[in-house]
Coordinates of C-alpha atoms in Angstrom, one line a residue:
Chain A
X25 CA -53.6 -21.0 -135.0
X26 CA -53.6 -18.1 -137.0
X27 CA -57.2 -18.5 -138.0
X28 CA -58.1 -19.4 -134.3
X29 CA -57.0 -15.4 -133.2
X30 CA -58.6 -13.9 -136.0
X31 CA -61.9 -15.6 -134.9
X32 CA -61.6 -14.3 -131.2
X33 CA -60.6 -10.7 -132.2
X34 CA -63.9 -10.9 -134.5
X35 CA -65.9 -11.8 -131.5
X36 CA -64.3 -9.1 -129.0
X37 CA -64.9 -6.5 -131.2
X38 CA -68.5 -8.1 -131.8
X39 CA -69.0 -7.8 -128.3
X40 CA -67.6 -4.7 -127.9
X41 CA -70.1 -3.0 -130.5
X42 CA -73.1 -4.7 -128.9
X43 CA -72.0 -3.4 -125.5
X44 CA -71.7 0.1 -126.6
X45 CA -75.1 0.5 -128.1
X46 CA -76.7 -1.5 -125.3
X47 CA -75.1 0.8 -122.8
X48 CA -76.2 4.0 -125.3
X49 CA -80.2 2.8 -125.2
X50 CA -79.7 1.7 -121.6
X51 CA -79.1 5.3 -120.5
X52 CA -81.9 7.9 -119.9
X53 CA -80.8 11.7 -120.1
X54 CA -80.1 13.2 -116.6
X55 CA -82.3 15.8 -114.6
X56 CA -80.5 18.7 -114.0
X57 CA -79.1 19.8 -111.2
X58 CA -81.9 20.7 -108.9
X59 CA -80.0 24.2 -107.1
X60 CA -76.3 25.7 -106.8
X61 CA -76.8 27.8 -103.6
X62 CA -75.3 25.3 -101.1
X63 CA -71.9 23.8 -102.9
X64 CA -71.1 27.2 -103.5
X65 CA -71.7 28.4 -99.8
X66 CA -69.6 25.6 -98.4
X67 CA -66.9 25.6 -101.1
X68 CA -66.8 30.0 -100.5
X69 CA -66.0 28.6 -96.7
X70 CA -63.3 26.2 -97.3
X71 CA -61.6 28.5 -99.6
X72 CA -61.8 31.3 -96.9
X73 CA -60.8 28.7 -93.9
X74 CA -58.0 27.9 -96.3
X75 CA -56.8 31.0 -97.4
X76 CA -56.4 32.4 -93.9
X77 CA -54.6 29.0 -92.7
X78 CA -52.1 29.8 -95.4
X79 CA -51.9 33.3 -94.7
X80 CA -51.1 32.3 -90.8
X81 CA -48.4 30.1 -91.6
X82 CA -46.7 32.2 -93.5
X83 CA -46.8 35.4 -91.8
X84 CA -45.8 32.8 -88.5
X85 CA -43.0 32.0 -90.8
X86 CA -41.8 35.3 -91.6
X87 CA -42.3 36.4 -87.8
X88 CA -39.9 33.1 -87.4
X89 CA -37.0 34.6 -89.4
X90 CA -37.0 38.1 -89.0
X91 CA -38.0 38.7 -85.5
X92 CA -36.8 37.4 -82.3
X93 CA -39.0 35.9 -79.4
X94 CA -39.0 39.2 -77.1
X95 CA -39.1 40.9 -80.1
X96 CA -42.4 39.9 -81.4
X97 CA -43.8 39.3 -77.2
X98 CA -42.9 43.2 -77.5
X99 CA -44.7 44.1 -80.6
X100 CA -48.0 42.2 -79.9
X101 CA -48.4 43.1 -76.3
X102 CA -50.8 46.2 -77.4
X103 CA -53.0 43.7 -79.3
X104 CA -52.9 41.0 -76.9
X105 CA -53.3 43.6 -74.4
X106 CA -56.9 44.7 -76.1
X107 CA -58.4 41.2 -76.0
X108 CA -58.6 41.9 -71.9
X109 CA -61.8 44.2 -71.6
X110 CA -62.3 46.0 -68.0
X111 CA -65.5 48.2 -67.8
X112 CA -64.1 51.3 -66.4
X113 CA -66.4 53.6 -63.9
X114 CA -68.4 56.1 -65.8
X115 CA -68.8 54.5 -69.3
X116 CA -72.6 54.2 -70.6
X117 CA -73.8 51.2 -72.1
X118 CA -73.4 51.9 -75.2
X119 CA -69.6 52.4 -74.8
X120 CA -69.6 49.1 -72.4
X121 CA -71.2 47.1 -75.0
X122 CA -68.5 48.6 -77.8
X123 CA -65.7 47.6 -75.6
X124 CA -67.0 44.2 -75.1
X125 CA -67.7 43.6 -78.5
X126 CA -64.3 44.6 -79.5
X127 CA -62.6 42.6 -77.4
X128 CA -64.6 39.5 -78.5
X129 CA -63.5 40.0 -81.8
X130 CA -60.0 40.6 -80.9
X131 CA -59.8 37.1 -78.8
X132 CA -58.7 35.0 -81.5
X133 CA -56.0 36.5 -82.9
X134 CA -54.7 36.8 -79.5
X135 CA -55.3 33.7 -78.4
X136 CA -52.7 32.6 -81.9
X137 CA -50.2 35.0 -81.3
X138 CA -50.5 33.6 -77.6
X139 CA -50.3 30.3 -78.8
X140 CA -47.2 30.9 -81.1
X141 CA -45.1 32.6 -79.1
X142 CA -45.9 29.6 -76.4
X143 CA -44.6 27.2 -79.1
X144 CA -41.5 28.6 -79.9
X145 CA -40.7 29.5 -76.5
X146 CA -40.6 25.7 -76.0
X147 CA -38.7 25.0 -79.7
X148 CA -36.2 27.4 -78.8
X149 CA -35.4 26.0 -75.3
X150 CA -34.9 22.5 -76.7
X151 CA -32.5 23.8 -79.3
X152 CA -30.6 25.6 -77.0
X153 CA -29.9 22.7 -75.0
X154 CA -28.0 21.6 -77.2
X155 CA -26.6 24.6 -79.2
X156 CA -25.3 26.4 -75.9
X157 CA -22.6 25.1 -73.5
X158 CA -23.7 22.3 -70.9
X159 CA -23.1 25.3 -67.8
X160 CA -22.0 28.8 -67.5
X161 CA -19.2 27.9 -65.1
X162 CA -17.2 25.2 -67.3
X163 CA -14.4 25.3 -65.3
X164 CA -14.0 25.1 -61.1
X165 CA -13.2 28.3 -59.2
X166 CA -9.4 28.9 -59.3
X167 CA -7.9 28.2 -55.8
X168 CA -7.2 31.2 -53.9
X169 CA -3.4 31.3 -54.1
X170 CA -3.5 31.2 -57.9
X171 CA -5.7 33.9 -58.4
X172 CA -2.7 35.3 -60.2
X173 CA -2.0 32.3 -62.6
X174 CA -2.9 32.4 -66.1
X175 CA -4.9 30.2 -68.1
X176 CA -3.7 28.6 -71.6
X177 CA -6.8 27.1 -73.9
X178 CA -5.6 24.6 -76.1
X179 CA -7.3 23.2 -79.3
X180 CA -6.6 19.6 -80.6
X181 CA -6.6 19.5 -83.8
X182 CA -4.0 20.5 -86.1
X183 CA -2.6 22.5 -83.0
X184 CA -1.5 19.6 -80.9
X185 CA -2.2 16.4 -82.8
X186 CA -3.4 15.7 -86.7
X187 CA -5.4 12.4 -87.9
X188 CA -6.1 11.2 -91.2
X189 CA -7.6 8.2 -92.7
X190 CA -5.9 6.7 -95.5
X191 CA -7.3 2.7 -97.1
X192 CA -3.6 1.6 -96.8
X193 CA -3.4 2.4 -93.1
X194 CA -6.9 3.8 -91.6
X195 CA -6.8 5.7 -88.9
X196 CA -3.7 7.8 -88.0
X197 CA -2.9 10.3 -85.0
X198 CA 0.4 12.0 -84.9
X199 CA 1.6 14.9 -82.4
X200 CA 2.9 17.5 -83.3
X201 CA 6.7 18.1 -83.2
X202 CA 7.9 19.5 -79.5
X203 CA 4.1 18.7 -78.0
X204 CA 5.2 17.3 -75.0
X205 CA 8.5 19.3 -74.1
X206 CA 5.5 22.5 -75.1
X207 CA 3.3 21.0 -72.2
X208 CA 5.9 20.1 -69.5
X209 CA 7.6 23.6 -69.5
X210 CA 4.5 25.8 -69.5
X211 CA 2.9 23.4 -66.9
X212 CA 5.2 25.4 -64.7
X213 CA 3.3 29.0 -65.6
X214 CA -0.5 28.2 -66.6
X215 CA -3.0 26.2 -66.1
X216 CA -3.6 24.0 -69.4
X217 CA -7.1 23.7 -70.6
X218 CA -7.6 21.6 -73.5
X219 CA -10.5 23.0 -75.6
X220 CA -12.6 21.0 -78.4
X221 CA -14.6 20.4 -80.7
X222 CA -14.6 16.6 -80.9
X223 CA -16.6 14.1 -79.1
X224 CA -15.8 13.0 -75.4
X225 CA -15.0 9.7 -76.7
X226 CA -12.3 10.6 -79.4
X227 CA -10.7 13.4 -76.7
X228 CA -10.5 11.3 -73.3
X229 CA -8.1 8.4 -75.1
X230 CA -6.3 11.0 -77.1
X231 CA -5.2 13.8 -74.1
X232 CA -4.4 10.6 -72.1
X233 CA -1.7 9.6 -73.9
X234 CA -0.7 12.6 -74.9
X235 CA -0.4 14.3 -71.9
X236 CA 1.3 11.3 -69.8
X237 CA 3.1 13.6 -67.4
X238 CA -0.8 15.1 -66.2
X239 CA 0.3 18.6 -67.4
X240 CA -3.0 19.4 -68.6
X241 CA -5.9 20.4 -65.7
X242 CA -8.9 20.3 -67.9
X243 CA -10.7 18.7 -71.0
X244 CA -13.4 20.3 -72.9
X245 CA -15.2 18.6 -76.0
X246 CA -18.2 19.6 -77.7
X247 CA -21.1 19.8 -75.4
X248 CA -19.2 22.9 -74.4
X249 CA -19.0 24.7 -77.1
X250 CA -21.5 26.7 -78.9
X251 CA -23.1 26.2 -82.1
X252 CA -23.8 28.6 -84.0
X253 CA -24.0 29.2 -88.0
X254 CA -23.5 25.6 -88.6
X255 CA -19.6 25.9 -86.2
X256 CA -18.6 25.1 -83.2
X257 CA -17.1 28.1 -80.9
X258 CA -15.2 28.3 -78.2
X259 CA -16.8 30.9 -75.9
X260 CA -14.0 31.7 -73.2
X261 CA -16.5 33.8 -71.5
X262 CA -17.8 30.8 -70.0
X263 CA -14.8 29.7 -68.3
X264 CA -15.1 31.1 -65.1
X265 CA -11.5 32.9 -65.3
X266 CA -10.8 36.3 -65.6
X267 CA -11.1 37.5 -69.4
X268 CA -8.1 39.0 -69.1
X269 CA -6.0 36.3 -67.9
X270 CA -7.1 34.1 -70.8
X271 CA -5.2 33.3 -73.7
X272 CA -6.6 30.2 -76.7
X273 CA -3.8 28.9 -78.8
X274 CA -5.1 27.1 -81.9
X275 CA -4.2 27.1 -85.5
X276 CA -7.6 28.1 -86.4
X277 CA -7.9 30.8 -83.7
X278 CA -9.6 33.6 -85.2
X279 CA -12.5 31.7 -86.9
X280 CA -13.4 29.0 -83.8
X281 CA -13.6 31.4 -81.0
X282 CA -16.2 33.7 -79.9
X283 CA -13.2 35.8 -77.9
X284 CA -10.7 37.2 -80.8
X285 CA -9.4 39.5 -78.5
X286 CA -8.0 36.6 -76.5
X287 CA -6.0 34.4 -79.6
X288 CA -2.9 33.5 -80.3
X289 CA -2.8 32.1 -83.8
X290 CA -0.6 29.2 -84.6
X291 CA 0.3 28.1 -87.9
X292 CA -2.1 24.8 -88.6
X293 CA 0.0 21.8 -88.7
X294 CA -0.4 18.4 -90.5
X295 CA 1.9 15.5 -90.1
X296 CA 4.0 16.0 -93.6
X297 CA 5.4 18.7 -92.1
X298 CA 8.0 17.2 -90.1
X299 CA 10.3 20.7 -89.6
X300 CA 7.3 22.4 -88.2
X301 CA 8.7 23.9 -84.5
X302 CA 5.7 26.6 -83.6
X303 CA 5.1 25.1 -80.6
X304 CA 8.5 25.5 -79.4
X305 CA 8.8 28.9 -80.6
X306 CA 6.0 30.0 -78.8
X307 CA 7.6 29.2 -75.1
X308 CA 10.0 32.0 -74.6
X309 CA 7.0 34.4 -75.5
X310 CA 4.3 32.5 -73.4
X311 CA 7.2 32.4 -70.5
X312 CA 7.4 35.8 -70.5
X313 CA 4.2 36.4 -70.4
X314 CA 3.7 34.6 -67.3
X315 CA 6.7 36.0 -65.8
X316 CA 6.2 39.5 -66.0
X317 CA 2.1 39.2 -65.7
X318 CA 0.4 41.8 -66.9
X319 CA -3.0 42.7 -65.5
X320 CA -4.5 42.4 -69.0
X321 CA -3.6 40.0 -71.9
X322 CA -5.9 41.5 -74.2
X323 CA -4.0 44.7 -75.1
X324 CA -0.6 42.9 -75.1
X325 CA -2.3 40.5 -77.8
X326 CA -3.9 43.5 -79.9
X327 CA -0.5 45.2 -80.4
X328 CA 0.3 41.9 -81.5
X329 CA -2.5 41.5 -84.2
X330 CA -1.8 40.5 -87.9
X331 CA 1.7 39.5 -86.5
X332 CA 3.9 36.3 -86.2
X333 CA 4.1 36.2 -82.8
X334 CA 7.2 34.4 -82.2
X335 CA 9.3 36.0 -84.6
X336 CA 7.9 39.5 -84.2
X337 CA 8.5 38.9 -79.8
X338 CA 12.0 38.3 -80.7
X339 CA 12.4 41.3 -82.5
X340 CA 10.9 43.6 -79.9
X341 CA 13.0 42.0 -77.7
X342 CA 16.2 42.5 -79.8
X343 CA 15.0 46.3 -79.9
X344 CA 14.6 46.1 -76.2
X345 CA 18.1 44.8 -75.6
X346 CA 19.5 47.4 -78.3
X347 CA 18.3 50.4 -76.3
X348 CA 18.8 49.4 -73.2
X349 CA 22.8 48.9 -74.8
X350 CA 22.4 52.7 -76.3
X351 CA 21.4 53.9 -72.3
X352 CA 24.4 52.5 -71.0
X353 CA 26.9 53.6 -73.9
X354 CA 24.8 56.7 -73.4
X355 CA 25.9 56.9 -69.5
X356 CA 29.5 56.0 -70.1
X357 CA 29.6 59.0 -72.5
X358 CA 28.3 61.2 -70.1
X359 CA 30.9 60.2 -67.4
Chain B
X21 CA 9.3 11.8 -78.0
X22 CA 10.3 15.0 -78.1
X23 CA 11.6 15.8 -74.5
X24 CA 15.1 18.1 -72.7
X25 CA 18.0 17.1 -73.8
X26 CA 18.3 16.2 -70.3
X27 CA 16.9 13.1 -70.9
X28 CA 19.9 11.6 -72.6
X29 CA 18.1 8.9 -73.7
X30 CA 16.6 8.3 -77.8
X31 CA 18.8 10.6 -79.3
X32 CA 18.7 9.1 -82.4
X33 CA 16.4 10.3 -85.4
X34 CA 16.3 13.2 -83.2
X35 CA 17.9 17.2 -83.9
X36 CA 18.4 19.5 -81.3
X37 CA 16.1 22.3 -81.9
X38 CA 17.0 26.1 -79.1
X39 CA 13.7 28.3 -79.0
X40 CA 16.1 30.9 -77.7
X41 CA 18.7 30.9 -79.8
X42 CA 17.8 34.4 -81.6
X43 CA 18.0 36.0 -78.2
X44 CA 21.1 37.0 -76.3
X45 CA 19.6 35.3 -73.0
X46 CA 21.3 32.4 -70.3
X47 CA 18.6 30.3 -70.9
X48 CA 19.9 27.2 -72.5
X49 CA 17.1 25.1 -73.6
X50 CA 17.3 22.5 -76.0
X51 CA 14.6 20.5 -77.3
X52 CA 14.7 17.0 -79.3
X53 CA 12.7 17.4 -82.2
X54 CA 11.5 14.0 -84.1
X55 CA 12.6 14.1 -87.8
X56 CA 9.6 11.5 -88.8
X57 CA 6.0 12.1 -87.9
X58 CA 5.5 10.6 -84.6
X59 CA 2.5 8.6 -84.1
X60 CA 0.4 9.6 -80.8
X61 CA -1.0 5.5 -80.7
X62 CA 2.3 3.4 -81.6
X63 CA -0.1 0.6 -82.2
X64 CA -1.9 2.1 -84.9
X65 CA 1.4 2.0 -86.8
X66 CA 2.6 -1.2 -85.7
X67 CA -0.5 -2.7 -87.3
X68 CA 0.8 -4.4 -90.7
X69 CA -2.0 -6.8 -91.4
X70 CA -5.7 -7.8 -91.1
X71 CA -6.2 -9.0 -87.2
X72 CA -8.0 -12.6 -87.0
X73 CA -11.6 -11.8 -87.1
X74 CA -10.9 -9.4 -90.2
X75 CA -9.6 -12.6 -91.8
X76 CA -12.1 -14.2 -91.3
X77 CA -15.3 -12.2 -91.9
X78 CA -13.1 -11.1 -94.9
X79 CA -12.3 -14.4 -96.2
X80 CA -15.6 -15.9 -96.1
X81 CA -17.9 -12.9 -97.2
X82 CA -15.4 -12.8 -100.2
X83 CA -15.3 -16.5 -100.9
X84 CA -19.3 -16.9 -100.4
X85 CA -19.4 -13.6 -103.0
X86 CA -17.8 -14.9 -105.4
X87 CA -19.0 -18.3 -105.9
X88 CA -22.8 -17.3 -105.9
X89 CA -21.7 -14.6 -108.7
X90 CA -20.0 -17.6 -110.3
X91 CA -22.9 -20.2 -109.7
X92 CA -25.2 -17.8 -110.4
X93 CA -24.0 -17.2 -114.0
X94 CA -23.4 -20.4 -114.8
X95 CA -26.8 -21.8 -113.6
X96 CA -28.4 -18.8 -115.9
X97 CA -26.3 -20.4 -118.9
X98 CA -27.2 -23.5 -118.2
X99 CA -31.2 -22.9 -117.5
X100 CA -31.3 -20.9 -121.1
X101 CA -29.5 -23.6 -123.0
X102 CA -32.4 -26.3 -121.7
X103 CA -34.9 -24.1 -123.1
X104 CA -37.4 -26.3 -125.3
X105 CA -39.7 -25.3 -128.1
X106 CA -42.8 -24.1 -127.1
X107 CA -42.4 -23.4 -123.8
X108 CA -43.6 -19.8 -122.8
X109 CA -41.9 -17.2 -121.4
X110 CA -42.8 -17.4 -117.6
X111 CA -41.7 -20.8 -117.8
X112 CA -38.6 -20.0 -119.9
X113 CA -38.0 -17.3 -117.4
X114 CA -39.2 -19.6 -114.0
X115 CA -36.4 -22.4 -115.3
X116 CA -33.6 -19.6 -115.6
X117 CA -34.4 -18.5 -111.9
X118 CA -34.4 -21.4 -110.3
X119 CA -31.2 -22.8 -112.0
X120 CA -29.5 -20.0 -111.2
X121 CA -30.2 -19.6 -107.8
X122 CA -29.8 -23.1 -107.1
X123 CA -26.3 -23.7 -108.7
X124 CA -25.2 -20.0 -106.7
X125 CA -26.6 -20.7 -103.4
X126 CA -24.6 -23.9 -103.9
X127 CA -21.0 -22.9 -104.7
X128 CA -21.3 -19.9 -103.1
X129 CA -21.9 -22.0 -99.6
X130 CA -19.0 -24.3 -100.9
X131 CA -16.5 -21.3 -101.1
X132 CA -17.7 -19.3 -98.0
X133 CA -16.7 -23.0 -96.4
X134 CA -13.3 -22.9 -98.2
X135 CA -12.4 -19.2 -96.8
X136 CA -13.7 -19.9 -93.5
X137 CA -11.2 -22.6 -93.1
X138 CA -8.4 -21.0 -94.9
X139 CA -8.6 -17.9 -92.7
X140 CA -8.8 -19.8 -89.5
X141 CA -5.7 -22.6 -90.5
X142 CA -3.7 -19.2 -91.6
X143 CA -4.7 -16.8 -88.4
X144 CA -3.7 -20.3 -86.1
X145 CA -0.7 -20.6 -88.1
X146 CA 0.6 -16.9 -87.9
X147 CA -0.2 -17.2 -84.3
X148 CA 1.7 -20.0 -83.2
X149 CA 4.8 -19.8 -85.7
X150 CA 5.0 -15.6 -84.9
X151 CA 5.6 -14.8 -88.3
X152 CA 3.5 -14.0 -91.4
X153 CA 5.4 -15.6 -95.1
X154 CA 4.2 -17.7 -97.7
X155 CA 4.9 -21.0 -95.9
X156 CA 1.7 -19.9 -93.4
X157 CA -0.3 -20.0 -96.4
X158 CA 0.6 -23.1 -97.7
X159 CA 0.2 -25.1 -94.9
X160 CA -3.2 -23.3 -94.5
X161 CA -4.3 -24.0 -98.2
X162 CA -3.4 -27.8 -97.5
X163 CA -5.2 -28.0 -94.4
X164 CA -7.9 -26.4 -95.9
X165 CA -8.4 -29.0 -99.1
X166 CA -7.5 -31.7 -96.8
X167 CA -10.4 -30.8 -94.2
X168 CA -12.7 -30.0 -96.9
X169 CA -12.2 -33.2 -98.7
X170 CA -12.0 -35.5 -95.6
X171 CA -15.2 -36.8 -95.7
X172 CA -15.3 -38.3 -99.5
X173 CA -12.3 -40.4 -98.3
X174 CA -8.3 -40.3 -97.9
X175 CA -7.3 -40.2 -101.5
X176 CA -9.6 -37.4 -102.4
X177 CA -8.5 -35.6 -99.0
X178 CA -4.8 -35.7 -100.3
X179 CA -5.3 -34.9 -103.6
X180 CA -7.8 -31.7 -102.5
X181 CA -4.7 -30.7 -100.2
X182 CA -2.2 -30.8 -103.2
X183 CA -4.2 -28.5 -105.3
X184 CA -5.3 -26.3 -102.1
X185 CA -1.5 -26.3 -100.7
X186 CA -0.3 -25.1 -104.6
X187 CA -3.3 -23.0 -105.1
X188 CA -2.3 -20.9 -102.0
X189 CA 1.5 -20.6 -102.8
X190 CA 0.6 -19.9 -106.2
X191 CA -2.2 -17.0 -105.2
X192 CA 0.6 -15.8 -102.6
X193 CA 3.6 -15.5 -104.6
X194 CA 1.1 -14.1 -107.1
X195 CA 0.2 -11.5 -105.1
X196 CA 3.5 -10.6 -104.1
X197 CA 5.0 -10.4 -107.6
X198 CA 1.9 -8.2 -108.6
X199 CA 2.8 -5.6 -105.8
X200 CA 6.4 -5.6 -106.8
X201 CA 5.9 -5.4 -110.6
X202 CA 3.3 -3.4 -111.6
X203 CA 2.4 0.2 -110.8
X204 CA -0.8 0.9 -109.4

């Protein structure tokens, strides 16, 4: 066996050796090249076809991200303004045939800024479709007789309900402490909006049995909100209310909402914490709020900012009803 | 369900909670406040156990699992102890391949058949008794030996149910004990 593999490795490399020199005699020397002049002309114009491809994208690229789309329709309208070339009376030839030449030149890059800005007009309006809410009125007109009614914008989660998935017990959903005494009394005063970020198909099961008494009016879910820097906000100007008759409760208020001006920040809840009673505390401030009316929420909320709501409306009203006392002992004085 | 106290009805694992009560008002509200989180979908926390078709797409993908691991390994054993001198290794490695995957395709088909029965016999059984304990699982490891066995004749049937009845009690209980005994 042994003797068998040496035999054919002798023979291979046999073979080998006679295939080499073979191969070596077999081949004549090559002419040389016969000329140079036409690689290099056509390689010169694929570098240069090339290089201002590259150069296009990117300076398309950079228009992309720094500019806007009427920004750069603005900028270029001069140079796609040149590329149209109308012999004026008086001009010699001479001056004709300049103008004409010039605007030959300047057809193609107008014809790609043309052609850009037509592509991302198109880009832009597909993204928006689904980056802006689905209408500008996302509500129906308020009936005449409750022009004077305010509206309350709730979120969902971690305001009025919390769900977690655990492996033991998979998907849980508990409400909030006081949710449903929260939405029966101030039925009464507002209109209830229910305002989301979550799919249709999570919201419509969860607000109906939450709200089994039909307290709230409205549901919005995502398509309504707007996206933008990777979040979902709420933008109450699209409500078709009265800005100033608006007010979002949610325990992430200040960061989900396009409207700061208009939120009322409630502490975030989450379902181990079973002493939580925000909701209830907020209903003697939202009740008076409704009661006396004002024309506009937003300054009543700024003098408010940075604030506990609750706590801090209980102790303006505990200063109220200490000076009104001082008037009175004031008056009995007096007399 | 939090609610007026009004409604004089669940007061228990209730408190009585007044928004007002830091203000010198009339207005006597009190509110019933839930001292356990309350669930929004009670069913989600009545659920205690695998429904039917869990069992049984759990039972059978587990039982088919294991035994083609099991057959699989063995028929790999067995396929490189029959090796004989001389042979090469594409053969060596063909004979390993096809032992294997003949002896797992086997027992894995025989234990997917075993979970497929169990589950159904236990899910029947739960459903017409009403309650879930160990005797469920018995029964439903004897049926399932019995049923398995049935066609190599009645002694075999009643012995297979034997082992498959104490199998189950003994994979129950051992269960059980293992939740109850040691921490995890």
């Amino acid at each position: 066996m042994s003797l068998g593999i040496l035999r054919s490795r002798a023979i291979s490399l046999a073979s080998k050796r006679f295939l080499c020199t073979n191969a070596a005699s077999a081949s004549p020397p090559l002419p040389p090249p016969p000329s140079a002049a036409s690689p290099s002309r056509w390689s010169f114009l694929k570098y240069a076809l090339v290089g201002a491809l590259t150069g296009g994208t990117v300076f398309a690229g950079y228009a992309s991200y720094a500019y806007s789309l009427d920004e750069i329709e603005q900028k270029t309208r001069s140079l796609r303004e040149s590329a149209k070339y109308t012999a004026g009376d008086g001009v010699t030839a001479l001056d004709k045939f300049q103008g004409l030449l010039y605007s030959t030149a300047m057809t193609v890059p107008a014809k790609a800024v043309e052609l850009y800005l037509d592509a991302r007009r198109v880009i832009e309006e597909q993204v928006k479709s689904y980056t802006e809410p689905y209408t500008d009125k996302l509500l129906p007109d308020l009936l005449p007789q409750e022009q004077h009614v305010f509206t309350l914008v709730l979120d969902l989660n971690e305001t009025l309900i919390h769900y977690i998935w655990t492996r033991d017990t998979g998907w849980q959903t508990f409400k909030r402490p006081g949710v449903d005494a929260f939405l029966e009394h101030l039925a009464q005063f507002y209109e209830i909006v229910v305002y989301t970020d979550e799919q249709n198909m999570f919201v419509d099961p969860v607000i109906e049995r939450l709200d089994t008494k039909h307290c709230i009016r409205y549901r919005l879910s995502r398509p309504a909100t707007k996206y933008q820097d990777g979040k979902h906000f709420r933008d109450l100007s699209k409500l078709n209310r009265n800005p100033g008759k608006v007010l979002y409760l949610s325990g992430h208020a200040l960061e989900s909402c396009l409207q700061p001006e208009n939120c009322l920040p409630i502490k975030a809840w989450q379902q181990q914490d079973i002493d939580d009673t925000a909701l209830l505390d907020f209903i003697p401030f939202l009740e008076f709020v409704a009661r006396s009316s004002p024309p506009d929420i937003r300054p009543v909320l700024a003098s408010y900012q940075g604030c506990d709501i609750p706590s801090e409306f209980i102790r303006r009203s505990k200063e109220h009803q200490r000076r009104m006392q001082e008037q009175k002992n004031r008056g009995r004085f007096w007399k | 369900m939090a609610d007026s106290s009004s409604n004089s009805k669940d007061h228990h694992n209730t408190r009585v909670y007044h928004p007002y009560q830091d203000l010198n008002v009339p207005i006597q509200k009190l509110y019933n406040l839930p001292t356990a989180p309350e669930h929004l979908f009670p069913e989600e926390a009545a659920r205690t156990h695998r429904s039917w078709g869990d069992n049984l797409q759990y039972y059978t993908g587990s039982g088919y699992l294991a035994g083609a691991l099991i057959g699989a390994a063995r028929g790999t054993v067995q396929g490189l102890r029959e090796a004989e001198s001389g042979d090469s290794l594409k053969i060596r490695l063909n004979r390993v391949l096809n032992s294997g995957g003949h002896a797992g395709r086997r027992l894995g088909n025989s234990l997917g058949v075993v979970g497929l029965i169990f589950a159904g016999l236990e899910s029947g059984m739960t459903y017409l008794r009403g309650t879930d304990d160990l005797v469920n699982s018995a029964v439903a490891g004897l049926g399932t030996g019995t049923l398995f066995r049935a066609a190599a004749g009645p002694r075999s049937a009643a012995i297979a149910g034997a082992i498959g009845g104490i199998a189950a009690a003994a994979a129950v209980s051992g269960k059980q004990a293992l939740k109850r005994y040691v921490p995890i």
